[in-house]
PDB file of C-alpha atoms in Angstrom:
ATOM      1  CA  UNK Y   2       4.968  -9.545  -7.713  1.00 38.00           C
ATOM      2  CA  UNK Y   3       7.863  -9.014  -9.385  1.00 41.00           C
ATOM      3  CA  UNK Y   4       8.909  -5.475 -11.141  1.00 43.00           C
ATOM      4  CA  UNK Y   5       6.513  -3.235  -9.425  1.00 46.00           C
ATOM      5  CA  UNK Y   6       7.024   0.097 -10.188  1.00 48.00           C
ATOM      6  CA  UNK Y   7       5.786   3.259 -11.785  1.00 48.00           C
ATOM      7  CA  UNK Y   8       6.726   2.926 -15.189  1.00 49.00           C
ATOM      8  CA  UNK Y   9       6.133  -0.571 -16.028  1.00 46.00           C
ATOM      9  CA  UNK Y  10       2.373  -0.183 -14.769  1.00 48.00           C
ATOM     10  CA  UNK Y  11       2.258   3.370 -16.176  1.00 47.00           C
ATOM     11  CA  UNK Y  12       2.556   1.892 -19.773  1.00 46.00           C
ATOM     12  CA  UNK Y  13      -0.114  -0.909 -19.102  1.00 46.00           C
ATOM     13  CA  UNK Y  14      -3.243   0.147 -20.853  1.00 45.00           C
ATOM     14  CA  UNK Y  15      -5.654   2.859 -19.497  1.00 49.00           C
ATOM     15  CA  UNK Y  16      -7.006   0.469 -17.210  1.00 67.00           C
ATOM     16  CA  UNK Y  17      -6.751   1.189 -13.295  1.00 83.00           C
ATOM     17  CA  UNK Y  18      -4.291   0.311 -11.131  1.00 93.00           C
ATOM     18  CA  UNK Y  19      -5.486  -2.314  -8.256  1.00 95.00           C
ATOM     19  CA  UNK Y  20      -3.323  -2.379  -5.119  1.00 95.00           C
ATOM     20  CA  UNK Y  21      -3.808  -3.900  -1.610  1.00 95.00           C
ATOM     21  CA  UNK Y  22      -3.850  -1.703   1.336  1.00 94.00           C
ATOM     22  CA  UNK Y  23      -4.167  -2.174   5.302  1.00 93.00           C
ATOM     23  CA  UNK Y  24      -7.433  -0.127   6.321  1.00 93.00           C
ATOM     24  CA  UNK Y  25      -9.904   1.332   4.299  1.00 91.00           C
ATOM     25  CA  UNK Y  26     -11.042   4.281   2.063  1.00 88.00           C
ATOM     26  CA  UNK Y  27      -9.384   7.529   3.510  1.00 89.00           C
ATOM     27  CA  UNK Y  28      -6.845   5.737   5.523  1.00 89.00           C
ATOM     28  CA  UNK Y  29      -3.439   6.809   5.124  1.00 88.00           C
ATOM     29  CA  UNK Y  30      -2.431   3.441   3.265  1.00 91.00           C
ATOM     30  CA  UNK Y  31      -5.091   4.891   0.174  1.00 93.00           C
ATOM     31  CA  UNK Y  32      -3.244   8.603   0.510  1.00 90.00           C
ATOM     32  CA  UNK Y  33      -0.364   7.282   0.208  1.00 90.00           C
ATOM     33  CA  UNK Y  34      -1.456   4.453  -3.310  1.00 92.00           C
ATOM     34  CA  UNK Y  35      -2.840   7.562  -4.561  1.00 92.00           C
ATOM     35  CA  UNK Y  36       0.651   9.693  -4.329  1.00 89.00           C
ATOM     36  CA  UNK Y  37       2.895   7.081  -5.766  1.00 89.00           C
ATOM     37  CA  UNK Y  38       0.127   5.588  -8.597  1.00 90.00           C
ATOM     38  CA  UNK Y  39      -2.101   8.429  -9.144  1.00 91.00           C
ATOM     39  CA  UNK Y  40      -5.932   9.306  -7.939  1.00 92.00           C
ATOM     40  CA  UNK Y  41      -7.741   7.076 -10.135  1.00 93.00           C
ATOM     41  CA  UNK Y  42      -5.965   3.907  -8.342  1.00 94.00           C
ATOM     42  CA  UNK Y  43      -8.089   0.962  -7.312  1.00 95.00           C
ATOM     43  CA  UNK Y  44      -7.487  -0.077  -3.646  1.00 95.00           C
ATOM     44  CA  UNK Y  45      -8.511  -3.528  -2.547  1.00 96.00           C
ATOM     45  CA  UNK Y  46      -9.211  -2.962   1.407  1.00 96.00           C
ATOM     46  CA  UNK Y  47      -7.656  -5.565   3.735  1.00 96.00           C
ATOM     47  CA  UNK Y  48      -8.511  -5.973   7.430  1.00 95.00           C
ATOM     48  CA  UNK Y  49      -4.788  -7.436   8.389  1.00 94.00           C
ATOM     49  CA  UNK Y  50      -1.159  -6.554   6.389  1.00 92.00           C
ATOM     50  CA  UNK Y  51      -0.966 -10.366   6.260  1.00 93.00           C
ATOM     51  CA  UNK Y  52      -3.859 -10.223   3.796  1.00 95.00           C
ATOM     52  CA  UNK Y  53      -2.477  -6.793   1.631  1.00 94.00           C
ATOM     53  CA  UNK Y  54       0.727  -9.164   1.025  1.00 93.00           C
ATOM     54  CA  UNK Y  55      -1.087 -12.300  -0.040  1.00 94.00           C
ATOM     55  CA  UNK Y  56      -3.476 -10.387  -2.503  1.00 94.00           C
ATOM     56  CA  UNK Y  57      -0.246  -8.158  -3.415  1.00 92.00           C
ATOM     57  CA  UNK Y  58       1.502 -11.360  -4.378  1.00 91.00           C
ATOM     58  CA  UNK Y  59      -1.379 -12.840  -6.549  1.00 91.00           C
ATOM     59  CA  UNK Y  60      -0.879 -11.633  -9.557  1.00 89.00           C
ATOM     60  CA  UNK Y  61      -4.551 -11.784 -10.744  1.00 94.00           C
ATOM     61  CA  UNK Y  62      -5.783 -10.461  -8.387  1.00 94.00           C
ATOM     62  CA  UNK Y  63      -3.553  -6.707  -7.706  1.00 93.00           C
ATOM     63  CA  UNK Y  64      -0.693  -5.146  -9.282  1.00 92.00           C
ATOM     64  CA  UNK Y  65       0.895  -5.063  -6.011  1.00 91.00           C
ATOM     65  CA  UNK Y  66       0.622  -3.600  -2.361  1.00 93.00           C
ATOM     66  CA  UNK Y  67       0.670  -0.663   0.041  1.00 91.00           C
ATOM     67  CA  UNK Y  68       1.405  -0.906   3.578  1.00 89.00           C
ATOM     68  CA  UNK Y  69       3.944   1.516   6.297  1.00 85.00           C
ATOM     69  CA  UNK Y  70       7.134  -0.303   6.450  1.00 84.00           C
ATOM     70  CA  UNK Y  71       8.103   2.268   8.526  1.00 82.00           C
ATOM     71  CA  UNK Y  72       6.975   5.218  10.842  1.00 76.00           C
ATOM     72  CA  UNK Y  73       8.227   8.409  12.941  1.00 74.00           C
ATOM     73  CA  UNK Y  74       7.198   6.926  16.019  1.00 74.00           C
ATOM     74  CA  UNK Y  75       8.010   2.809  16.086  1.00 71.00           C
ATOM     75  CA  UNK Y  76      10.977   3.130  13.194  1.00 75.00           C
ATOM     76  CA  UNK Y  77      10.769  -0.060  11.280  1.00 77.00           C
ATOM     77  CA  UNK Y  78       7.918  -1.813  11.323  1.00 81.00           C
ATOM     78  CA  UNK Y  79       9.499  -5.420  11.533  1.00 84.00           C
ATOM     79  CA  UNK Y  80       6.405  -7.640  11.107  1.00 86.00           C
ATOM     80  CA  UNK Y  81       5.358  -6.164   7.751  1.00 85.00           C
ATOM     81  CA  UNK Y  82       9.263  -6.632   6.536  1.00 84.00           C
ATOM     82  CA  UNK Y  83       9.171 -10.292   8.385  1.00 87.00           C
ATOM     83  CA  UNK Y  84       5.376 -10.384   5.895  1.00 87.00           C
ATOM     84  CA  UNK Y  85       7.186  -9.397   2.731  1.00 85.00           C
ATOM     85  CA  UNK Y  86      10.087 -11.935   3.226  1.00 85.00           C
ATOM     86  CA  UNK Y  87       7.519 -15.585   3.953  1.00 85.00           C
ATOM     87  CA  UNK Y  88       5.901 -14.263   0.568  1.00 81.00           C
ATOM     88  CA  UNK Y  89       9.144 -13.930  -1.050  1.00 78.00           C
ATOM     89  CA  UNK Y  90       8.652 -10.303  -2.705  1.00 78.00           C
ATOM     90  CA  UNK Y  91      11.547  -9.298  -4.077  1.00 72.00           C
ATOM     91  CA  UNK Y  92      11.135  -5.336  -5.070  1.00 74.00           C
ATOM     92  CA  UNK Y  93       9.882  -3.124  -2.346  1.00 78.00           C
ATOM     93  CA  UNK Y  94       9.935   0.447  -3.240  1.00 77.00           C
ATOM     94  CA  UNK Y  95       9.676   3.104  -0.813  1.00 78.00           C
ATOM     95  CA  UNK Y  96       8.241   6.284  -0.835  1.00 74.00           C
ATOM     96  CA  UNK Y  97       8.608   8.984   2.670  1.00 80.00           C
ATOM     97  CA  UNK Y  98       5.222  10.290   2.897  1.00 77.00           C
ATOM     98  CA  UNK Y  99       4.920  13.637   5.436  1.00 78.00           C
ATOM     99  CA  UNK Y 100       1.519  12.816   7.168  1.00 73.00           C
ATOM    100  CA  UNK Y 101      -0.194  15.742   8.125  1.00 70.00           C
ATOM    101  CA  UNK Y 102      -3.567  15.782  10.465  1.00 68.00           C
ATOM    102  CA  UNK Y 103      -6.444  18.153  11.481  1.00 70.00           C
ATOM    103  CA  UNK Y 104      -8.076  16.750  14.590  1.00 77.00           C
ATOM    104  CA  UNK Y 105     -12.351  18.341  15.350  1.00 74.00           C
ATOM    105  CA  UNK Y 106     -13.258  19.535  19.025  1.00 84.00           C
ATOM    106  CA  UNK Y 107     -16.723  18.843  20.096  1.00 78.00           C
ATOM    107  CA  UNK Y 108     -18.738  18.328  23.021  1.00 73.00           C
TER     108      UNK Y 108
END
């Protein structure tokens, strides 16, 4: 997974984008694919990060990964880095994302 970033996929063909992201459709992970690559990205769900960086690394199979490397509450998130280093991904780019939620009373 080497060279991952906006412009080199941005002048691929017109063909979507697949990442791999922890969680699954409206998780934060796919918010925050669809802010750095654009709405029409493809996510590939994963149950564990462990499996986002293995199908991130395969190049046939994704373009590359999404996962929190970081968060307000824990800081770094040392696991995922620990992830990123036994697959031996060398360009990680990061990208602050303000998370914002709207929580439903009921009875």
């Amino acid at each position: 997974m080497s060279k991952i970033n906006k412009s080199s996929i941005n002048s691929k063909p017109p063909s979507r984008v697949r990442v791999s992201i922890q969680g699954f459709e409206g998780s934060f992970h796919q918010e925050a694919s669809r802010q750095f690559f654009g709405k029409e990205v493809e996510v590939i769900c994963c149950s564990t990060f462990r499996e986002v960086v293995k199908i991130a690394a395969n190049k046939k199979e994704s373009e590359g990964g999404v996962m929190a490397i970081e968060n307000s509450i824990a800081g770094s998130i040392l696991p995922n880095y620990n992830l990123l280093q036994l697959e031996d991904i060398k360009e990680v780019h990061s990208h602050p994302m303000a998370i914002q939620q709207c929580f439903g009373f009921f009875r």
